[in-house]
Coordinates of C-alpha atoms and ligand atoms in Angstrom, one line a residue:
M601 CA 4.4 21.2 2.2
G602 CA 6.5 20.2 4.7
Q603 CA 8.1 16.4 5.0
L604 CA 6.3 14.2 7.0
L605 CA 7.4 11.0 6.3
A606 CA 11.0 9.6 5.1
V607 CA 11.3 5.9 4.5
K608 CA 15.2 5.2 3.7
D609 CA 16.8 1.7 2.8
L610 CA 14.3 -0.7 4.8
T611 CA 14.8 -4.0 5.1
V612 CA 12.5 -6.3 6.8
K613 CA 13.1 -9.8 7.4
F614 CA 11.6 -13.0 8.6
A615 CA 13.6 -15.0 10.7
L616 CA 13.8 -18.5 9.8
R617 CA 15.8 -21.4 12.3
R618 CA 19.3 -20.7 10.4
S619 CA 18.6 -17.9 8.3
S620 CA 15.9 -15.3 7.1
L621 CA 13.9 -14.1 4.1
T622 CA 14.1 -10.8 2.8
A623 CA 10.2 -9.7 2.6
V624 CA 10.8 -5.9 1.8
N625 CA 14.6 -5.0 0.4
N626 CA 16.5 -1.7 0.2
V627 CA 12.8 0.6 0.2
S628 CA 12.8 4.0 0.2
F629 CA 10.5 6.6 -0.5
S630 CA 9.1 9.7 1.1
L631 CA 5.5 11.8 1.3
S632 CA 5.0 15.2 2.5
R633 CA 2.4 16.9 4.8
G634 CA -1.0 16.2 3.0
E635 CA 0.6 14.4 0.7
R636 CA -1.2 11.2 -1.3
M637 CA 0.6 8.1 -2.4
G638 CA 0.2 4.3 -3.8
L639 CA 2.5 1.4 -2.8
V640 CA 1.1 -0.9 -5.6
G641 CA 1.7 -4.6 -6.8
E642 CA 0.2 -7.6 -7.0
S643 CA -0.2 -9.5 -3.8
G644 CA 3.1 -11.1 -2.2
A645 CA 4.6 -7.9 -3.7
G646 CA 5.9 -6.3 -0.1
K647 CA 3.7 -3.5 -0.2
S648 CA 1.9 -4.3 3.1
V649 CA 4.7 -5.3 5.2
T650 CA 6.5 -2.6 4.2
G651 CA 2.8 -0.2 5.8
F652 CA 2.6 -2.0 8.3
S653 CA 6.4 -2.2 9.3
L654 CA 6.0 1.7 9.2
I655 CA 4.3 1.4 12.7
N656 CA 6.0 -1.8 13.4
L657 CA 2.6 -4.2 13.3
I658 CA 4.7 -6.7 11.4
S659 CA 4.4 -10.1 13.8
K660 CA 6.9 -12.2 14.2
P661 CA 9.3 -13.6 13.3
G662 CA 8.8 -10.8 11.0
Y663 CA 11.6 -7.6 11.6
I664 CA 13.0 -4.6 10.5
D665 CA 17.0 -5.3 9.5
T666 CA 18.1 -2.3 9.0
G667 CA 16.9 1.3 7.5
S668 CA 15.2 4.2 9.0
I669 CA 11.7 5.4 9.0
L670 CA 11.5 9.5 10.1
F671 CA 8.0 10.8 10.6
E672 CA 7.4 14.1 12.0
G673 CA 11.3 14.4 13.0
R674 CA 11.7 11.1 14.5
E675 CA 13.0 8.3 14.2
L676 CA 10.5 5.3 14.4
T677 CA 12.9 2.0 14.2
G678 CA 14.5 1.5 17.6
L679 CA 11.5 3.5 19.6
S680 CA 10.4 0.9 22.3
D681 CA 6.9 -0.8 21.9
E682 CA 5.3 2.1 24.1
E683 CA 6.9 4.8 22.0
I684 CA 5.4 3.2 18.9
R685 CA 1.8 2.8 20.8
Q686 CA 1.5 6.2 21.3
I687 CA 2.2 7.0 17.6
R688 CA 0.2 4.5 16.4
G689 CA -3.9 5.2 16.6
N690 CA -3.0 8.6 17.5
R691 CA -0.3 10.3 14.7
I692 CA -0.3 7.3 12.3
T693 CA -3.6 5.5 12.4
M694 CA -4.7 2.4 9.3
I695 CA -7.4 1.0 7.9
F696 CA -8.0 -2.2 6.8
Q697 CA -9.8 -4.2 4.3
D698 CA -12.3 -5.5 6.7
P699 CA -13.9 -2.7 8.6
M700 CA -14.7 -6.0 11.2
M701 CA -11.2 -5.9 11.7
T702 CA -11.4 -2.8 13.4
L703 CA -15.1 -2.7 14.8
N704 CA -15.8 -5.1 17.9
P705 CA -19.3 -6.6 16.8
V706 CA -20.5 -6.7 20.5
L707 CA -19.8 -2.8 21.2
T708 CA -21.7 0.2 20.2
I709 CA -20.2 2.1 17.4
G710 CA -20.1 4.9 20.5
T711 CA -18.8 3.2 22.7
Q712 CA -15.9 2.1 20.8
M713 CA -15.1 5.2 19.7
V714 CA -15.4 7.0 22.9
E715 CA -13.0 4.1 24.3
T716 CA -10.5 4.7 21.5
L717 CA -10.4 8.3 22.3
K718 CA -10.2 8.1 26.3
A719 CA -7.0 5.4 25.5
H720 CA -4.9 8.6 24.0
G721 CA -6.3 11.3 26.1
N722 CA -7.4 13.0 29.4
I723 CA -11.1 13.5 27.7
S724 CA -14.6 13.3 29.6
T725 CA -17.0 10.6 28.1
R726 CA -19.6 13.5 27.1
K727 CA -16.7 15.7 25.0
A728 CA -15.2 12.2 23.5
E729 CA -19.2 11.5 22.1
A730 CA -19.2 14.9 21.0
V731 CA -15.9 14.5 19.1
A732 CA -17.5 11.5 18.0
I733 CA -20.3 12.8 16.4
D734 CA -18.2 15.2 14.9
K735 CA -16.3 12.2 13.2
L736 CA -19.1 10.8 12.1
R737 CA -20.6 13.6 10.8
L738 CA -17.6 14.4 8.7
V739 CA -17.5 11.0 6.9
Q740 CA -21.6 11.9 6.3
I741 CA -22.7 9.1 8.4
P742 CA -26.5 10.5 8.8
S743 CA -28.2 10.9 12.1
P744 CA -25.2 11.0 14.1
E745 CA -26.7 10.8 17.7
K746 CA -28.4 8.0 16.6
R747 CA -26.1 5.9 15.1
L748 CA -23.6 5.9 17.9
R749 CA -25.7 3.8 19.8
Q750 CA -26.3 1.2 17.2
Y751 CA -23.7 -1.8 16.9
P752 CA -21.9 -2.8 13.6
H753 CA -23.9 -4.8 12.3
E754 CA -26.7 -2.7 12.0
F755 CA -25.0 -1.0 9.1
S756 CA -23.9 -2.0 5.4
G757 CA -20.6 -2.5 4.5
G758 CA -19.9 1.2 2.5
M759 CA -21.2 2.6 6.2
R760 CA -18.8 0.3 8.2
Q761 CA -16.0 1.4 6.5
R762 CA -16.6 5.1 6.7
I763 CA -17.6 4.3 10.6
V764 CA -13.8 3.1 10.6
I765 CA -12.3 6.3 8.6
A766 CA -14.2 8.4 11.4
I767 CA -12.4 6.5 14.5
A768 CA -9.1 6.7 12.5
L769 CA -10.1 10.4 12.2
L770 CA -10.6 11.1 15.9
T771 CA -7.3 11.3 16.8
E772 CA -6.5 14.1 14.3
P773 CA -3.6 11.6 12.6
A774 CA -0.7 13.4 10.4
L775 CA -0.9 10.2 8.2
I776 CA -3.0 7.4 7.7
I777 CA -2.2 4.1 5.9
A778 CA -4.8 2.4 4.2
D779 CA -4.9 -1.2 3.3
E780 CA -7.2 -2.0 0.7
P781 CA -9.8 -0.3 2.1
T782 CA -12.0 -0.7 -0.5
T783 CA -11.6 -4.4 -2.2
A784 CA -14.5 -5.8 -0.6
L785 CA -17.0 -2.9 -1.3
D786 CA -18.9 -2.7 -4.9
V787 CA -17.7 0.0 -7.4
T788 CA -20.0 2.8 -6.5
I789 CA -19.4 2.6 -3.1
Q790 CA -15.5 2.3 -3.5
A791 CA -15.8 5.0 -5.6
E792 CA -17.7 7.2 -2.7
I793 CA -14.7 6.2 -0.5
M794 CA -11.8 7.1 -1.9
D795 CA -13.6 10.3 -2.7
L796 CA -14.3 10.7 1.0
L797 CA -10.3 10.2 1.9
I798 CA -9.6 12.7 -0.9
T799 CA -11.7 15.4 0.6
L800 CA -10.6 14.1 4.2
C801 CA -7.1 14.2 3.2
D802 CA -7.3 17.7 1.8
L803 CA -9.5 18.9 4.5
S804 CA -6.8 18.4 7.2
K805 CA -3.3 18.3 5.5
M806 CA -3.6 14.5 6.3
G807 CA -0.8 11.9 4.2
L808 CA -2.5 9.1 2.9
I809 CA -0.2 5.9 1.7
L810 CA -2.6 3.5 0.0
I811 CA -1.9 -0.3 -0.2
T812 CA -3.5 -1.7 -3.3
H813 CA -3.0 -4.3 -6.5
D814 CA -5.3 -1.6 -8.4
L815 CA -3.6 0.8 -10.2
G816 CA -6.9 1.7 -11.2
V817 CA -8.0 3.4 -7.8
V818 CA -4.6 4.3 -7.4
S819 CA -4.8 6.6 -10.4
E820 CA -8.0 8.3 -9.1
V821 CA -6.7 8.9 -5.6
T822 CA -2.9 9.3 -5.4
E823 CA -0.1 12.0 -6.1
K824 CA 2.1 9.3 -6.4
I825 CA 3.1 6.2 -6.7
A826 CA 6.0 3.4 -5.7
V827 CA 5.4 0.4 -7.7
M828 CA 6.5 -2.9 -6.0
Y829 CA 7.9 -6.0 -6.8
A830 CA 9.5 -9.4 -4.7
G831 CA 9.9 -6.7 -2.0
K832 CA 11.5 -4.2 -4.0
I833 CA 10.5 -1.0 -5.9
V834 CA 10.8 -1.2 -9.2
E835 CA 9.3 2.0 -10.6
S836 CA 8.2 5.3 -8.8
G837 CA 7.4 8.9 -9.5
P838 CA 4.2 11.0 -10.4
T839 CA 0.9 8.9 -10.5
R840 CA 0.1 10.9 -13.9
S841 CA 3.1 10.3 -15.9
I842 CA 3.8 6.6 -14.8
I843 CA -0.2 5.9 -15.6
S844 CA 0.2 7.2 -19.1
D845 CA 3.6 6.2 -20.0
P846 CA 5.1 3.4 -17.8
S847 CA 8.7 2.6 -18.1
H848 CA 9.2 -0.9 -16.1
P849 CA 7.8 -3.8 -17.7
Y850 CA 6.2 -4.8 -14.9
T851 CA 4.1 -1.6 -14.3
K852 CA 3.1 -1.5 -18.2
G853 CA 1.5 -5.0 -17.6
L854 CA -0.5 -3.9 -14.4
V855 CA -1.4 -0.6 -16.6
K856 CA -2.2 -3.0 -19.6
A857 CA -4.7 -5.2 -17.0
I858 CA -7.0 -1.6 -16.0
P859 CA -10.2 -2.6 -16.8
G860 CA -11.1 0.9 -18.2
N861 CA -8.2 0.5 -20.5
I862 CA -9.0 -2.6 -22.3
P863 CA -11.5 -2.1 -25.1
P864 CA -14.8 -3.7 -24.8
G865 CA -15.3 -6.8 -26.2
E866 CA -11.5 -7.8 -25.4
P867 CA -10.3 -10.2 -23.0
L868 CA -8.7 -8.8 -19.8
H869 CA -4.9 -8.5 -20.0
Q870 CA -2.9 -10.5 -17.2
I871 CA 0.7 -10.8 -16.5
P872 CA 2.0 -14.3 -17.6
G873 CA 3.1 -16.2 -14.5
M874 CA 3.3 -15.6 -11.0
M875 CA 4.7 -13.5 -7.9
P876 CA 7.5 -15.4 -6.9
T877 CA 7.1 -16.3 -3.1
L878 CA 9.8 -15.2 -1.0
T879 CA 11.8 -18.8 -0.8
D880 CA 12.1 -18.6 -4.4
I881 CA 13.2 -15.2 -5.7
P882 CA 14.8 -15.5 -9.4
A883 CA 18.6 -14.4 -9.5
G884 CA 19.3 -11.1 -11.1
C885 CA 15.5 -9.1 -11.9
S886 CA 13.5 -10.9 -10.3
F887 CA 11.0 -10.1 -12.9
H888 CA 13.0 -11.8 -15.6
P889 CA 11.1 -14.7 -15.9
R890 CA 8.1 -13.2 -16.3
C891 CA 9.3 -10.4 -18.6
E892 CA 9.4 -10.4 -22.5
Y893 CA 12.2 -7.9 -22.9
A894 CA 14.6 -9.8 -20.3
G895 CA 17.8 -10.2 -21.9
N896 CA 21.0 -12.5 -20.5
I897 CA 22.0 -9.5 -18.1
C898 CA 18.5 -9.6 -16.8
T899 CA 19.3 -13.2 -15.6
T900 CA 22.3 -12.6 -13.3
Q901 CA 22.6 -9.1 -12.5
I902 CA 20.0 -6.5 -10.3
P903 CA 19.2 -3.4 -11.8
D904 CA 19.5 -0.4 -9.5
L905 CA 16.8 2.1 -9.4
A906 CA 17.7 4.8 -10.8
P907 CA 16.3 8.3 -11.8
V908 CA 15.2 8.1 -15.8
P909 CA 16.2 11.5 -17.8
S910 CA 14.0 13.6 -19.1
R911 CA 11.2 12.0 -16.2
Q912 CA 10.5 12.2 -12.9
S913 CA 10.5 9.0 -12.3
N914 CA 12.9 6.3 -11.0
V915 CA 13.1 2.7 -12.3
A916 CA 14.9 -0.5 -12.0
C917 CA 15.3 -2.0 -14.9
H918 CA 18.1 -2.7 -17.3
M919 CA 16.8 -1.6 -20.6
I920 CA 16.1 1.8 -19.3
S921 CA 19.4 2.4 -18.0
G922 CA 20.7 1.3 -21.4
R923 CA 22.5 -1.6 -20.1
L924 CA 20.8 -4.1 -22.0
A925 CA 22.0 -3.8 -25.4
P926 CA 18.8 -4.2 -28.2
S927 CA 20.2 -6.6 -29.7
D928 CA 20.1 -8.5 -26.4
I929 CA 16.0 -7.6 -25.6
G930 CA 14.2 -10.8 -25.4
S931 CA 16.9 -13.2 -25.0
A932 CA 16.5 -14.7 -22.2
A933 CA 12.7 -15.1 -22.8
R934 CA 13.1 -16.4 -26.7
R935 CA 15.7 -19.0 -24.9
K936 CA 13.1 -20.1 -22.4
R937 CA 10.4 -20.5 -25.3
Q938 CA 13.2 -22.5 -27.3
T939 CA 13.5 -24.9 -24.4
A940 CA 9.9 -25.6 -23.3
I941 CA 9.3 -26.3 -27.0
A942 CA 12.2 -28.3 -27.2
E943 CA 11.3 -30.4 -24.0
E944 CA 7.7 -30.6 -25.9
L945 CA 9.7 -32.3 -29.0
P946 CA 9.5 -36.3 -28.8
A947 CA 12.9 -37.7 -28.0
Ligands
SF4_191 FE1 12.6 -7.1 -18.2 FE2 15.3 -7.2 -17.8 FE3 14.3 -4.8 -17.2 FE4 13.9 -6.9 -15.6 S1 15.4 -5.7 -15.9 S2 12.4 -5.5 -16.5 S3 13.9 -8.8 -16.9 S4 14.2 -5.9 -19.5

């Protein structure tokens, strides 16, 4: 498999009047042709901003501050709006959570598909319709010739998402970025859409970046994952080994929260606390206020993402790198608990 995408030290910021906020911090990953990768984390982790920045879809005042995005051997940072438009919707396409973000409610599916094809190349209406029918068939829309004449509201939610996938396939892209593509659908339809994406990727050697908060979905669809927290990758590697034996405390919490991992009758697992906002990222390891293992070093020093000996994964945690002495593990969390108790005691 040749390399399709290499993202290196990508940093995305949002400009303020006199300063800036960092939404994506020094993120690196790569994808081979036909490979499927998950970008995982809670809301606010920076995964969607990372995905959008690949095709320059971050809205102002967001901007790529530093880093490199090499796609099919071409550097994407620094391209003009017109040059990036040629790649977006052509070699790289996107699928969003809400199909109606892509579909125009007042145009038939056929008109929208034909217009998309015409926008990306010199093609006759008759030929474009034939391609559209072919793609609708590929995503298993029954009677595609008839369905082409219908409007989005005449389809169910699952069918609409299939049509969005068919539109994404029109230009034979090398990479699809799917942002929570099934979150709005019920579980059975979700599984069908995911199966479809896997089949299509295999069929046409298309890369997939699946952006989701749902580690359960990622475990079934992707070959590798990058877990993001507060704008950084905290753990990355092969999906199977990370799901079966996560290293980073945040990944451990996410894995425990997969509904299938919870014995019947037991309450859903929740990681205590909340993802920090961009204006309030804690010093040291940004996960330390929520981490039961946090020691003193975690509150002051940022852990590097480093390979874990004996594993194929990379992890950013002082405990894993051995910089957190066993006697110190949990000391920060203990101190926080003691302070909370002391504050509640009558003076
Ligand atoms: Fe927890 Fe410290 Fe590891 Fe961060 S570096 S995840 S606070 S043990």
